[in-house]
Amino acid sequence: MSFTPTLCRPGCAACCVVVSISETIPGLGGPKPAGVRCPHLTPENLCELFGLPERPKVCSSYGATRELCGERNEEAWQRHTEWERLTTPD
Ligand code: SF4
Ligand code: SF4
């Protein structure tokens, strides 16, 4: 499956909550489980580590795609939920 890059919508945050992150998240002491809100999300759903060296590499390299992010935040949450389900080993 190929993905088409698109612009991230600040404040969406689906990828910072819905999906699991295997890299250690500062302040969390380990990986982030799926469905857990990253502790570095601000009340406005922005990343407080954006641009800082502490930001996990997987986050810096993750890009918004039309297929996973859709056109609206609701679509992003639904599609990331489905993506997480499909890529989680039994
Ligand atoms: S799910 Fe997509 S649009 Fe939403 S914050 Fe993540 S990259 Fe941006
Ligand atoms: S560190 Fe930032 S980009 Fe990564 S999951 Fe947390 S809030 Fe999202």
mmCIF file of C-alpha atoms and ligand atoms in Angstrom:
data_model
loop_
_atom_site.group_PDB
_atom_site.id
_atom_site.type_symbol
_atom_site.label_atom_id
_atom_site.label_comp_id
_atom_site.label_asym_id
_atom_site.label_seq_id
_atom_site.Cartn_x
_atom_site.Cartn_y
_atom_site.Cartn_z
ATOM 1 C CA MET A 1 0.000 0.000 0.000
ATOM 2 C CA SER A 2 1.372 3.407 -0.877
ATOM 3 C CA PHE A 3 0.568 6.529 1.083
ATOM 4 C CA THR A 4 0.107 10.045 -0.223
ATOM 5 C CA PRO A 5 1.694 12.795 1.876
ATOM 6 C CA THR A 6 -0.622 15.566 3.010
ATOM 7 C CA LEU A 7 -0.586 18.347 5.573
ATOM 8 C CA CYS A 8 -1.016 17.541 9.252
ATOM 9 C CA ARG A 9 -3.907 19.302 10.990
ATOM 10 C CA PRO A 10 -2.551 20.683 14.285
ATOM 11 C CA GLY A 11 -4.898 19.793 17.119
ATOM 12 C CA CYS A 12 -6.005 16.476 15.592
ATOM 13 C CA ALA A 13 -3.650 14.271 17.641
ATOM 14 C CA ALA A 14 -5.108 10.947 16.514
ATOM 15 C CA CYS A 15 -1.614 9.539 15.965
ATOM 16 C CA CYS A 16 -0.540 10.690 19.452
ATOM 17 C CA VAL A 17 -3.354 8.826 21.191
ATOM 18 C CA VAL A 18 -4.745 5.979 19.099
ATOM 19 C CA VAL A 19 -1.606 4.188 17.968
ATOM 20 C CA SER A 20 1.048 2.424 20.013
ATOM 21 C CA ILE A 21 4.589 3.837 19.920
ATOM 22 C CA SER A 22 7.378 1.319 20.413
ATOM 23 C CA GLU A 23 10.019 3.937 21.196
ATOM 24 C CA THR A 24 10.433 5.087 24.792
ATOM 25 C CA ILE A 25 8.460 8.252 25.411
ATOM 26 C CA PRO A 26 10.175 10.695 27.768
ATOM 27 C CA GLY A 27 8.245 10.867 31.005
ATOM 28 C CA LEU A 28 6.413 7.638 30.279
ATOM 29 C CA GLY A 29 9.355 5.375 31.076
ATOM 30 C CA GLY A 30 8.757 3.119 28.095
ATOM 31 C CA PRO A 31 6.718 2.638 24.947
ATOM 32 C CA LYS A 32 3.254 4.132 24.631
ATOM 33 C CA PRO A 33 0.396 1.627 24.470
ATOM 34 C CA ALA A 34 -2.382 2.105 21.936
ATOM 35 C CA GLY A 35 -5.209 4.276 23.172
ATOM 36 C CA VAL A 36 -3.099 6.084 25.758
ATOM 37 C CA ARG A 37 -2.821 9.844 25.435
ATOM 38 C CA CYS A 38 0.828 10.869 25.118
ATOM 39 C CA PRO A 39 1.819 12.890 28.195
ATOM 40 C CA HIS A 40 3.414 15.470 25.898
ATOM 41 C CA LEU A 41 0.166 16.513 24.297
ATOM 42 C CA THR A 42 -0.869 19.967 25.439
ATOM 43 C CA PRO A 43 -4.505 20.777 26.262
ATOM 44 C CA GLU A 44 -4.707 22.110 22.688
ATOM 45 C CA ASN A 45 -3.569 18.693 21.394
ATOM 46 C CA LEU A 46 -0.213 20.006 20.238
ATOM 47 C CA CYS A 47 3.161 18.333 20.844
ATOM 48 C CA GLU A 48 5.106 20.151 23.544
ATOM 49 C CA LEU A 49 8.304 18.427 22.327
ATOM 50 C CA PHE A 50 7.959 19.653 18.740
ATOM 51 C CA GLY A 51 11.352 20.813 17.499
ATOM 52 C CA LEU A 52 13.170 19.603 20.610
ATOM 53 C CA PRO A 53 15.832 16.851 20.645
ATOM 54 C CA GLU A 54 13.792 14.946 23.255
ATOM 55 C CA ARG A 55 11.008 14.332 20.755
ATOM 56 C CA PRO A 56 11.015 10.618 19.813
ATOM 57 C CA LYS A 57 12.479 9.956 16.367
ATOM 58 C CA VAL A 58 9.442 7.963 15.349
ATOM 59 C CA CYS A 59 7.308 11.051 15.972
ATOM 60 C CA SER A 60 9.599 13.354 14.004
ATOM 61 C CA SER A 61 9.628 10.977 11.058
ATOM 62 C CA TYR A 62 5.877 10.299 11.064
ATOM 63 C CA GLY A 63 4.178 12.186 8.286
ATOM 64 C CA ALA A 64 0.528 12.869 7.667
ATOM 65 C CA THR A 65 -0.932 10.906 4.776
ATOM 66 C CA ARG A 66 -4.197 11.333 2.940
ATOM 67 C CA GLU A 67 -5.034 7.653 3.451
ATOM 68 C CA LEU A 68 -4.624 7.629 7.246
ATOM 69 C CA CYS A 69 -5.414 11.240 8.132
ATOM 70 C CA GLY A 70 -8.351 11.792 5.787
ATOM 71 C CA GLU A 71 -9.953 15.182 5.439
ATOM 72 C CA ARG A 72 -11.298 15.594 8.975
ATOM 73 C CA ASN A 73 -10.090 14.735 12.455
ATOM 74 C CA GLU A 74 -12.886 12.201 12.913
ATOM 75 C CA GLU A 75 -11.615 10.329 9.865
ATOM 76 C CA ALA A 76 -8.057 10.368 11.224
ATOM 77 C CA TRP A 77 -9.204 8.873 14.526
ATOM 78 C CA GLN A 78 -11.255 6.174 12.807
ATOM 79 C CA ARG A 79 -8.543 5.272 10.294
ATOM 80 C CA HIS A 80 -5.730 5.189 12.845
ATOM 81 C CA THR A 81 -7.877 2.988 15.068
ATOM 82 C CA GLU A 82 -8.392 0.576 12.186
ATOM 83 C CA TRP A 83 -4.708 0.754 11.221
ATOM 84 C CA GLU A 84 -3.669 -0.063 14.791
ATOM 85 C CA ARG A 85 -6.062 -3.014 14.833
ATOM 86 C CA LEU A 86 -4.747 -4.364 11.523
ATOM 87 C CA THR A 87 -1.076 -4.039 12.507
ATOM 88 C CA THR A 88 -1.349 -5.409 16.050
ATOM 89 C CA PRO A 89 -0.175 -9.030 16.321
ATOM 90 C CA ASP A 90 -2.716 -11.428 17.843
HETATM 91 S S1 SF4 B 1 -3.404 11.793 12.595
HETATM 92 FE FE1 SF4 B 1 -2.572 12.857 10.800
HETATM 93 S S2 SF4 B 1 -3.559 14.877 10.800
HETATM 94 FE FE2 SF4 B 1 -3.851 13.974 12.821
HETATM 95 S S3 SF4 B 1 -2.165 14.811 14.063
HETATM 96 FE FE3 SF4 B 1 -1.497 12.799 13.237
HETATM 97 S S4 SF4 B 1 -0.424 13.271 11.322
HETATM 98 FE FE4 SF4 B 1 -1.620 15.085 11.884
HETATM 99 S S1 SF4 B 2 5.944 13.075 21.671
HETATM 100 FE FE1 SF4 B 2 4.686 14.574 20.613
HETATM 101 S S2 SF4 B 2 4.383 13.779 18.529
HETATM 102 FE FE2 SF4 B 2 5.105 12.082 19.833
HETATM 103 S S3 SF4 B 2 3.236 11.070 20.528
HETATM 104 FE FE3 SF4 B 2 3.825 12.566 22.086
HETATM 105 S S4 SF4 B 2 2.684 14.437 21.589
HETATM 106 FE FE4 SF4 B 2 2.652 13.090 19.784
#
